[in-house]
PDB file of C-alpha atoms in Angstrom:
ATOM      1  CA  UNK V 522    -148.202 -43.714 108.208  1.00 50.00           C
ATOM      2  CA  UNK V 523    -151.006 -41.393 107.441  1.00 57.00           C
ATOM      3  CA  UNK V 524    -153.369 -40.051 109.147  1.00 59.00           C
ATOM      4  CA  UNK V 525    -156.076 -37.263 110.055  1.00 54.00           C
ATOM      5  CA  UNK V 526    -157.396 -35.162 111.001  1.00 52.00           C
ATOM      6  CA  UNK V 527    -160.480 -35.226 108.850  1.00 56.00           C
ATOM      7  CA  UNK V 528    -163.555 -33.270 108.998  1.00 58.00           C
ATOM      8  CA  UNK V 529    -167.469 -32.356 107.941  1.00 57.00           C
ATOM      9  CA  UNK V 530    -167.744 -29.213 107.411  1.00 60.00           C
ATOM     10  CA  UNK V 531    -171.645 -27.714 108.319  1.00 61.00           C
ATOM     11  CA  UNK V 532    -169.853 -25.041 110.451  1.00 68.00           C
ATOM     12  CA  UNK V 533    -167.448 -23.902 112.750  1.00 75.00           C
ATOM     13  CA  UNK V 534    -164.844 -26.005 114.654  1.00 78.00           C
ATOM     14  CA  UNK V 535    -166.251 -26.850 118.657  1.00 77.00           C
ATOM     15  CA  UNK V 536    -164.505 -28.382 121.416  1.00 81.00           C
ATOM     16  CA  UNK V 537    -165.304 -31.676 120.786  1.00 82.00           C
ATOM     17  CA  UNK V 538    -163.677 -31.506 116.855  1.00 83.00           C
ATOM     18  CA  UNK V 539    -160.636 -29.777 118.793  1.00 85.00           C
ATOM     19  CA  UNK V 540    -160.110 -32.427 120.554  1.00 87.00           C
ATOM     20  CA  UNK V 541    -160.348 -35.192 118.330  1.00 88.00           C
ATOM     21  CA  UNK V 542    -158.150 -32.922 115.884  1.00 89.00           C
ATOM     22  CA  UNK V 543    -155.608 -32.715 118.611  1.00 91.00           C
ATOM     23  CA  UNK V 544    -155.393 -36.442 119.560  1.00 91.00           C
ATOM     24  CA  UNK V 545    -155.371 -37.409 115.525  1.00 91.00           C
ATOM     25  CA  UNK V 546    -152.332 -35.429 115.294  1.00 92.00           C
ATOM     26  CA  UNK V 547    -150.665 -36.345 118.145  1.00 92.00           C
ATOM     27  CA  UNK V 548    -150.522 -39.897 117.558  1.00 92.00           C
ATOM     28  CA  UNK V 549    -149.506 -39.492 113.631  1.00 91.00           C
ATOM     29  CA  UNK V 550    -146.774 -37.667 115.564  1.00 90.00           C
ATOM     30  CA  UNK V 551    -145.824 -39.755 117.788  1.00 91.00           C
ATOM     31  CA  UNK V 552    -144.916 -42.289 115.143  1.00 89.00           C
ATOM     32  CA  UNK V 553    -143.287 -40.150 112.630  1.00 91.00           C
ATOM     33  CA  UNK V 554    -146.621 -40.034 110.439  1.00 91.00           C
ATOM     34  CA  UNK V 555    -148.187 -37.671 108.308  1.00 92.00           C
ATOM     35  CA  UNK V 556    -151.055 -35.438 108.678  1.00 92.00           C
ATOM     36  CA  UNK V 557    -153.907 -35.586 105.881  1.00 92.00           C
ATOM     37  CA  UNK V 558    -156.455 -32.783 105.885  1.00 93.00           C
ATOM     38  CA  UNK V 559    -159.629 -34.550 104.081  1.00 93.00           C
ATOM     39  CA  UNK V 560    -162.964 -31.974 103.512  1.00 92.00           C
ATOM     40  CA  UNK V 561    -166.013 -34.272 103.717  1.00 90.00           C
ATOM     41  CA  UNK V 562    -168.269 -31.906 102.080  1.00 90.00           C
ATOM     42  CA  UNK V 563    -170.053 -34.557  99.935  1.00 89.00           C
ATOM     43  CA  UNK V 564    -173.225 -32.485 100.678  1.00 86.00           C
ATOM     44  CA  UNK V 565    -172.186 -29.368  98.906  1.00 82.00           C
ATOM     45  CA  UNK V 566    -175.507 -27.000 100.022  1.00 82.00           C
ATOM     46  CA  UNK V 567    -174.700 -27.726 103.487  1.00 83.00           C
ATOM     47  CA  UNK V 568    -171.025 -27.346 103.333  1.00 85.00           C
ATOM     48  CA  UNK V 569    -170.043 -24.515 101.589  1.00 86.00           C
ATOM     49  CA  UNK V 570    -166.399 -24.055 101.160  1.00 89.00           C
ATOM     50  CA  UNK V 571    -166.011 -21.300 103.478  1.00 88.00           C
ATOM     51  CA  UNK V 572    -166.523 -23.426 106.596  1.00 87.00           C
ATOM     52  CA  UNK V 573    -163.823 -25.288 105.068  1.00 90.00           C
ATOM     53  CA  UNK V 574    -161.666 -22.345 104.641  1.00 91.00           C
ATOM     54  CA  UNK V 575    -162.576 -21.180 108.518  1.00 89.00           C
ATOM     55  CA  UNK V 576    -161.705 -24.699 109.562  1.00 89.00           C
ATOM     56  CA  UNK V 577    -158.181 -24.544 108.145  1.00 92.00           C
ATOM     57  CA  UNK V 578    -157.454 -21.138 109.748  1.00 89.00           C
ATOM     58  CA  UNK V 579    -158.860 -22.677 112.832  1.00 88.00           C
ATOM     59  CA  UNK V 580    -156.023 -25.652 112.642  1.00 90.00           C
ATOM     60  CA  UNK V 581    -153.620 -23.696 111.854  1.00 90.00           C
ATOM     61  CA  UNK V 582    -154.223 -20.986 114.518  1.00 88.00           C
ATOM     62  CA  UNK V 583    -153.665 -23.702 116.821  1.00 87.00           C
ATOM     63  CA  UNK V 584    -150.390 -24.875 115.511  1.00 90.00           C
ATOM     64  CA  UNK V 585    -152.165 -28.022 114.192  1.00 91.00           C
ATOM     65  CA  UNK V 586    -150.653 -27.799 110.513  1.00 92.00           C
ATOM     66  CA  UNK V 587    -151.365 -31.067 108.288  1.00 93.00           C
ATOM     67  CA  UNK V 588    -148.667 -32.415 105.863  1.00 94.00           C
ATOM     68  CA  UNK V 589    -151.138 -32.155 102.683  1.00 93.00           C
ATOM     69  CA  UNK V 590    -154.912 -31.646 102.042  1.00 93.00           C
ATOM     70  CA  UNK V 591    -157.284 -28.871 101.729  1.00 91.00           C
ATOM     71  CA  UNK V 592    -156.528 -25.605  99.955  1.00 92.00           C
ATOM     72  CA  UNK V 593    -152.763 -27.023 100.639  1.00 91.00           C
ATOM     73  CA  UNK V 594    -153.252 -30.121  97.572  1.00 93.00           C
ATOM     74  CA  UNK V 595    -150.802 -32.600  97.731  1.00 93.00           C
ATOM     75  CA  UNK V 596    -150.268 -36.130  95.653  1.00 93.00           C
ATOM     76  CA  UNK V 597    -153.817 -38.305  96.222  1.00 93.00           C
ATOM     77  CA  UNK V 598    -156.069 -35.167  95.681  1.00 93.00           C
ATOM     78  CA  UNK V 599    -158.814 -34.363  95.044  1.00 95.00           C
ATOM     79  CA  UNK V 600    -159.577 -33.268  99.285  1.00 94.00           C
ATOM     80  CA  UNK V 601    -162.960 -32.305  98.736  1.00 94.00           C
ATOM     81  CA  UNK V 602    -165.312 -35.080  98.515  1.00 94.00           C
ATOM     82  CA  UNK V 603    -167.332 -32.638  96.785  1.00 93.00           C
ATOM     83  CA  UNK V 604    -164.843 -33.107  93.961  1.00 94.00           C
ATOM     84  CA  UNK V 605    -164.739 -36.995  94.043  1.00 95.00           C
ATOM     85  CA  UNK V 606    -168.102 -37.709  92.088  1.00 95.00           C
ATOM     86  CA  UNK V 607    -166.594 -39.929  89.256  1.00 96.00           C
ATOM     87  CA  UNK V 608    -164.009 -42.049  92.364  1.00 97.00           C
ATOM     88  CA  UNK V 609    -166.905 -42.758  94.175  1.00 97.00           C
ATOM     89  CA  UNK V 610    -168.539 -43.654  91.322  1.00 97.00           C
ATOM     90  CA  UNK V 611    -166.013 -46.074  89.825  1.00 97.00           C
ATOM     91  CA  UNK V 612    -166.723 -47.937  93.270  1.00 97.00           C
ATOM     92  CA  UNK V 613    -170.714 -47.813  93.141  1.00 95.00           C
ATOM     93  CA  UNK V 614    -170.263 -49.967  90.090  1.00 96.00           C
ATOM     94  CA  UNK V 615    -168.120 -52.114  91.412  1.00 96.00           C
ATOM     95  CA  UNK V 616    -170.170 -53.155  94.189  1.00 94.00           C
ATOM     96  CA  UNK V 617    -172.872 -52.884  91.698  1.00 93.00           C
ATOM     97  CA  UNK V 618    -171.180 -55.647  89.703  1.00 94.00           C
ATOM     98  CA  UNK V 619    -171.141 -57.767  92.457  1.00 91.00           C
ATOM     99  CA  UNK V 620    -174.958 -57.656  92.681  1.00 89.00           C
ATOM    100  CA  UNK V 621    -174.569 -56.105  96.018  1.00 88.00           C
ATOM    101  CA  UNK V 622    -176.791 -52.670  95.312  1.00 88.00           C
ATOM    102  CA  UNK V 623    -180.426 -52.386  94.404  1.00 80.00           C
ATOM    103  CA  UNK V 624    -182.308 -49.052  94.417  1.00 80.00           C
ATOM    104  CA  UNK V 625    -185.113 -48.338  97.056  1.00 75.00           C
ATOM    105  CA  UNK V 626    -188.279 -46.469  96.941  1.00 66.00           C
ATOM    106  CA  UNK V 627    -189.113 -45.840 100.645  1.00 69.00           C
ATOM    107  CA  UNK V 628    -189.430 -42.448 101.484  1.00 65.00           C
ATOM    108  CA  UNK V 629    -187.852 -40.591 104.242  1.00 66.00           C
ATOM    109  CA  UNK V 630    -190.581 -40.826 106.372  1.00 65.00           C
ATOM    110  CA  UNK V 631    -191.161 -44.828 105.689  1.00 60.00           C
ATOM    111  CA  UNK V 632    -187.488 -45.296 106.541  1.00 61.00           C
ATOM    112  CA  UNK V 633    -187.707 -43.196 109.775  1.00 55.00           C
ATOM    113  CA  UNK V 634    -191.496 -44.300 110.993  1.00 52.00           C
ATOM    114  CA  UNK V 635    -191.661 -45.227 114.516  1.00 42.00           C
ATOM    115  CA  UNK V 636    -192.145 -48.873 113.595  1.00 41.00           C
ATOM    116  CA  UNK V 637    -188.622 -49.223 112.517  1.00 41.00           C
ATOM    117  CA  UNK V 638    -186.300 -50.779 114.455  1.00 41.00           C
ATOM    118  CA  UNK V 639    -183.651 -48.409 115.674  1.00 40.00           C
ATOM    119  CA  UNK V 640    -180.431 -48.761 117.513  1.00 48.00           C
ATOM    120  CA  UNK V 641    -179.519 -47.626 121.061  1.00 46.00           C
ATOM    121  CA  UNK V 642    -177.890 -44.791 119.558  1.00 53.00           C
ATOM    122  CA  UNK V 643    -180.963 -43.775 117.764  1.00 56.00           C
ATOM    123  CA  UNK V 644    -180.210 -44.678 114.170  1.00 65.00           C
ATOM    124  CA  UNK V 645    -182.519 -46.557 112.003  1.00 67.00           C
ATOM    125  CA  UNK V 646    -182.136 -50.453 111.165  1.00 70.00           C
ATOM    126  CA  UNK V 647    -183.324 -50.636 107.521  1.00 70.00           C
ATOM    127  CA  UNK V 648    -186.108 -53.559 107.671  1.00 66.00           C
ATOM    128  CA  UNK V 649    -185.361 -54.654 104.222  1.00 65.00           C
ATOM    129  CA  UNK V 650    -188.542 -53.443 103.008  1.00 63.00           C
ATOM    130  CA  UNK V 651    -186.870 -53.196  98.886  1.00 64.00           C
ATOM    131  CA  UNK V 652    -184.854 -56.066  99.210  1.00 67.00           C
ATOM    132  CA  UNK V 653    -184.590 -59.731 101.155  1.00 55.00           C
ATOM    133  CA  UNK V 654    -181.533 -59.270 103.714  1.00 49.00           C
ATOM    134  CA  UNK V 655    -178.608 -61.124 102.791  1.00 56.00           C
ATOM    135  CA  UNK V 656    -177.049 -63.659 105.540  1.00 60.00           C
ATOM    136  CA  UNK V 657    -175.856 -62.230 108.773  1.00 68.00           C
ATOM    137  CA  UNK V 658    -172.737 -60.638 108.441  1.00 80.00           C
ATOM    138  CA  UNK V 659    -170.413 -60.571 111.624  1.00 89.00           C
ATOM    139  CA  UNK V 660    -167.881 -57.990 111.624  1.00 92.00           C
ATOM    140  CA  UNK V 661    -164.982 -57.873 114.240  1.00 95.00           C
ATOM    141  CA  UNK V 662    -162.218 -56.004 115.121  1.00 96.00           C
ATOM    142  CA  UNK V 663    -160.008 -53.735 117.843  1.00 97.00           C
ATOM    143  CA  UNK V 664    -160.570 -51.010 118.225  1.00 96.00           C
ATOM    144  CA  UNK V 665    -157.272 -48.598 119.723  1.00 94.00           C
ATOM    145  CA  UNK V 666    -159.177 -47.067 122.315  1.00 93.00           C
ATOM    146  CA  UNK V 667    -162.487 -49.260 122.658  1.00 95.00           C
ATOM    147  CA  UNK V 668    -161.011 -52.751 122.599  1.00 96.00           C
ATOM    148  CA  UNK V 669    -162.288 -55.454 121.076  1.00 97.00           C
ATOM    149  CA  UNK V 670    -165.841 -54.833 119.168  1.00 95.00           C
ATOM    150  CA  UNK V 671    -168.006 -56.891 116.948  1.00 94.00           C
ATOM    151  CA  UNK V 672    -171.067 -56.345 115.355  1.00 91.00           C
ATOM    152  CA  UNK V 673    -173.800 -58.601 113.370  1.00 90.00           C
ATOM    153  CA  UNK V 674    -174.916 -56.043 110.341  1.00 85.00           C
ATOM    154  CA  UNK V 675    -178.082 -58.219 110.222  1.00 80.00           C
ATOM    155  CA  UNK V 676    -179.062 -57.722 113.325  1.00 81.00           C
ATOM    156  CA  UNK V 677    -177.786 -54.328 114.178  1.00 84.00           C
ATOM    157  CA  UNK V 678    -177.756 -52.434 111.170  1.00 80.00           C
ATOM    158  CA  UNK V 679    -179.432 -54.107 107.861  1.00 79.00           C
ATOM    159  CA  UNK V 680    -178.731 -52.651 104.636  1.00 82.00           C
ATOM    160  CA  UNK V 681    -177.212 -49.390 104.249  1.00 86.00           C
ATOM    161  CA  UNK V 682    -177.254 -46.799 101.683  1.00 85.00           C
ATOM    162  CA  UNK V 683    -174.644 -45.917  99.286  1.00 92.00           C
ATOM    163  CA  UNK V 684    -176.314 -43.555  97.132  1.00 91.00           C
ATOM    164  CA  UNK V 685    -179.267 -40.989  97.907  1.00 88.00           C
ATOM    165  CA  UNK V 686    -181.564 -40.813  94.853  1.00 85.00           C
ATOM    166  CA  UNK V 687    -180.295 -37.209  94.133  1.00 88.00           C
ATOM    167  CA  UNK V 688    -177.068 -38.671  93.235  1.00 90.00           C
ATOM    168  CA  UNK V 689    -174.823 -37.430  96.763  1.00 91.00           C
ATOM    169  CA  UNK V 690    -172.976 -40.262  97.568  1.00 93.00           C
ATOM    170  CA  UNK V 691    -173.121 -42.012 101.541  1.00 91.00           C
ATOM    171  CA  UNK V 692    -170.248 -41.424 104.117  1.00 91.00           C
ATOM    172  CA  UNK V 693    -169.655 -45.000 104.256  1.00 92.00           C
ATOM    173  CA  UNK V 694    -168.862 -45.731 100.885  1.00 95.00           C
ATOM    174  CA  UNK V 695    -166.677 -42.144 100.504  1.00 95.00           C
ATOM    175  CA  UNK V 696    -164.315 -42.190 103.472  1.00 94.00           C
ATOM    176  CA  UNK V 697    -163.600 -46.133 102.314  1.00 96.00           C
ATOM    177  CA  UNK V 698    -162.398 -45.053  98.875  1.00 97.00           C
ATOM    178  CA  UNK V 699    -160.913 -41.927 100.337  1.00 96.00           C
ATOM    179  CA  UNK V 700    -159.044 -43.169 103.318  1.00 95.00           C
ATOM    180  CA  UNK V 701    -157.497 -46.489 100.848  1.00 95.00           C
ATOM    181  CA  UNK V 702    -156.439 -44.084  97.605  1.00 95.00           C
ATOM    182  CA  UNK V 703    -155.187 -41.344 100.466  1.00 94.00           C
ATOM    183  CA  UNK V 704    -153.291 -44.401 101.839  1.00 93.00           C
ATOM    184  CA  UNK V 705    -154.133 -43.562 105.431  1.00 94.00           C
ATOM    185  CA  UNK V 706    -153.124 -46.364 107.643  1.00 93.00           C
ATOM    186  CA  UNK V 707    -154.811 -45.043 111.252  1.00 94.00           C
ATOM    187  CA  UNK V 708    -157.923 -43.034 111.647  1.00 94.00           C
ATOM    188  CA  UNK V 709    -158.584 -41.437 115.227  1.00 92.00           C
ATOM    189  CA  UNK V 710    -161.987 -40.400 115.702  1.00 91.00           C
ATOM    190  CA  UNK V 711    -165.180 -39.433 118.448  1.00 89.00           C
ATOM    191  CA  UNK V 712    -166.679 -42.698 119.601  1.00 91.00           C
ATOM    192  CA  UNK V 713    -169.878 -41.665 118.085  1.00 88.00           C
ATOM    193  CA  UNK V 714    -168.776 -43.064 114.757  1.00 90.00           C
ATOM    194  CA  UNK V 715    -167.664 -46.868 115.870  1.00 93.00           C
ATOM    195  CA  UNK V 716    -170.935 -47.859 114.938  1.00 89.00           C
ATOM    196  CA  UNK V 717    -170.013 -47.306 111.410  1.00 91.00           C
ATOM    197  CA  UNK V 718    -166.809 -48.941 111.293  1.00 95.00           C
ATOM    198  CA  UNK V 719    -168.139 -52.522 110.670  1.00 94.00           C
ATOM    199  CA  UNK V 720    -169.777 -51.484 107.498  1.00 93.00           C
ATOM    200  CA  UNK V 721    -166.886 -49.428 106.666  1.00 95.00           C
ATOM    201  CA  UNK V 722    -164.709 -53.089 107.259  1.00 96.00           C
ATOM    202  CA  UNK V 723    -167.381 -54.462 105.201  1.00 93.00           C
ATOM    203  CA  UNK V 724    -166.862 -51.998 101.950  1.00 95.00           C
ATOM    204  CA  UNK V 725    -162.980 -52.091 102.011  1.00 96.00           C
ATOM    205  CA  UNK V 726    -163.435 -56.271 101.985  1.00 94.00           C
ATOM    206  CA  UNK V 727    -166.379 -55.941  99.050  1.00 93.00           C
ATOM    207  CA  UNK V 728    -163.815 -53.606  97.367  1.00 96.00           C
ATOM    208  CA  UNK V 729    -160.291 -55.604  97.906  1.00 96.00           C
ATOM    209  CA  UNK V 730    -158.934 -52.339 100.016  1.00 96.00           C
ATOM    210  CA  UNK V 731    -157.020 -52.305 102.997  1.00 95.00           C
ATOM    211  CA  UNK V 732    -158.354 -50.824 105.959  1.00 96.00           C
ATOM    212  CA  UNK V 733    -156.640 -48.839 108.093  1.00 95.00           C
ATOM    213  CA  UNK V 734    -156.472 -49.337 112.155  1.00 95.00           C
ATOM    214  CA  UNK V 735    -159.052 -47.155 113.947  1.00 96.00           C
ATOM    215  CA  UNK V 736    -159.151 -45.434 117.028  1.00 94.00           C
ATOM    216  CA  UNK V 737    -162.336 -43.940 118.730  1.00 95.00           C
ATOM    217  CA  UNK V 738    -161.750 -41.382 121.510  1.00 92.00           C
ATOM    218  CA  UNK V 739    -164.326 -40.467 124.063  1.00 91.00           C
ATOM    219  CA  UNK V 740    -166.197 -37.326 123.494  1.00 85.00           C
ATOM    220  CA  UNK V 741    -166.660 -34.446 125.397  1.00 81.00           C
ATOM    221  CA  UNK V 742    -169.983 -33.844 126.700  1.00 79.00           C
ATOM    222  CA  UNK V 743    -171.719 -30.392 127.383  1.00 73.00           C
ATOM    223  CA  UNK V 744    -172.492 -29.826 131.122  1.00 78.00           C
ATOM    224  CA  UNK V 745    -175.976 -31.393 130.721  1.00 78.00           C
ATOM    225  CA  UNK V 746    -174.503 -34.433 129.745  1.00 75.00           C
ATOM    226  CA  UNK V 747    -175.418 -34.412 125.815  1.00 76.00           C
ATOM    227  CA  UNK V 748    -172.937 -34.391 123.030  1.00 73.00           C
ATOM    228  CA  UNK V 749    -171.193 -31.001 121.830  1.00 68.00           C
ATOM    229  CA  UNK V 750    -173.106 -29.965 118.097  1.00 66.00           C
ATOM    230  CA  UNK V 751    -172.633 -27.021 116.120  1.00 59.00           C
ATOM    231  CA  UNK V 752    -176.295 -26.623 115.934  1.00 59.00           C
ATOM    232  CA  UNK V 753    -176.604 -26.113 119.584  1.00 55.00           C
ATOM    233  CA  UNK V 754    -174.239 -23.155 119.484  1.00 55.00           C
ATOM    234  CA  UNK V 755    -171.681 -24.999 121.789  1.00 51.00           C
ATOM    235  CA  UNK V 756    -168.338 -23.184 122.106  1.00 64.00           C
ATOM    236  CA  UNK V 757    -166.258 -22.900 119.309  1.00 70.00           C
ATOM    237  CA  UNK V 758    -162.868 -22.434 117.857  1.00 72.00           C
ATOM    238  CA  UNK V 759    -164.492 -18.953 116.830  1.00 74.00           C
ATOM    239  CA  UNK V 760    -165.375 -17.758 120.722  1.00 73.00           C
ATOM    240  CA  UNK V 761    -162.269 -18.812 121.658  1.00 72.00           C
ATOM    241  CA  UNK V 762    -160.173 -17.145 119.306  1.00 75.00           C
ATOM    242  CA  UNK V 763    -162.275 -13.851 120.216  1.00 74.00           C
ATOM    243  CA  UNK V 764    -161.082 -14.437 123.735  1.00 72.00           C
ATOM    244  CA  UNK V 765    -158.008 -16.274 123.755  1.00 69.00           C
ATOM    245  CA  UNK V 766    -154.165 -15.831 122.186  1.00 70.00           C
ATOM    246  CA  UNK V 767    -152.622 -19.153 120.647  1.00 61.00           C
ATOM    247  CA  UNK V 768    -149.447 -19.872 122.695  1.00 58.00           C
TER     248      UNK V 768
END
């Protein structure tokens, strides 16, 4: 079995990463697994490698040390997505093959105009505005910690992007090709990501990968009731290092 933990990398380590971090480990643990340390920093401006480096002392100051990955390497390197260009790459064509990709020349703001259907969580349904929509598309699964889930891409999320048009390539399509040549078999993460599971499920079918099982843990909330962010200054792995010694 492997596993995460996993992370983006736009700054430092907050609660809410800690304790995702924590459970990912824990259950790899539990079940004799191994730890994978994956950088998503497929947005290299945003993520420059010394949050990366200030993540791994954070893990590791915690006693949260990961069987390969990062500055570490191991045997299904590269870690960095940053790295993984030509991978993802290979897998844009296939899809591409498949007649499954088109290009689209909406711009930001067309894709993010009030008109646009959104979901409750806020993110955009793509109306299909370059392309007809394909059939619905009904993906369903169980989740370890939600229970049973199922979503209608159609209806709930409508084409997604694989590519931006400066060549960085989507989540999505990067933690599928990641997570199947990593071979990680479970992937524990903050419930605000099960919306992106289905189409995840969708790529590793489109691709002939095997998904792993996934697990999506409650997340901790700041007093007020909104999620923890790094851009809101909420408290981090550096605060509490200033104030705390690791047992």
């Amino acid at each position: 079995m492997e596993a995460g933990p996993v992370s983006a990398v736009v700054g430092r380590l907050h609660l809410g990463n800690l304790a995702c971090s924590l459970l990912a480990w824990l259950s790899a643990k539990h079940e004799g697994g191994r730890i994978v340390l994956r950088i998503e920093d497929l947005d290299a401006e945003r993520c420059p490698r010394k949050y990366a480096d200030l993540l791994e002392e954070d893990l590791a100051w915690l006693g949260l040390y990961w069987d390969e990955g990062g500055s570490h390497g191991g045997s299904h390197g590269p870690y960095y997505q940053s790295e993984c260009a030509d991978i993802y790459t290979a897998s844009y064509e296939k899809l591409a093959a498949q007649g499954l990709v088109y290009p689209c020349f909406c711009s930001r703001a067309q894709l993010h105009a009030a008109s646009a259907p959104h979901t409750s969580d806020g993110n955009v349904i793509y109306p299909g505005t370059c392309r007809s929509l394909t059939p619905a598309e009904v993906v369903s699964f169980t989740d370890g910690c939600m229970g049973p889930h199922s979503e209608n891409l159609l209806r709930d999320c409508g084409d997604f992007y694989l590519r931006r048009a400066d060549g960085v390539f989507a989540y999505q399509l990067a933690v599928v090709v990641d997570d199947a040549r990593m071979g990680v078999t479970e992937v524990v993460r903050g419930a605000d990501l099960l919306s992106s599971t289905a189409r995840q499920l969708y790529l590793y079918r489109l691709l002939g990968l095997k998904a792993p099982r996934f697990a999506h843990c409650p997340l901790l909330l700041a007093p007020d009731g909104r999620r923890l962010s790094k851009r809101d200054g909420d408290q981090s792995l550096e605060n509490l290092r200033a104030r705390y010694t690791a047992a």
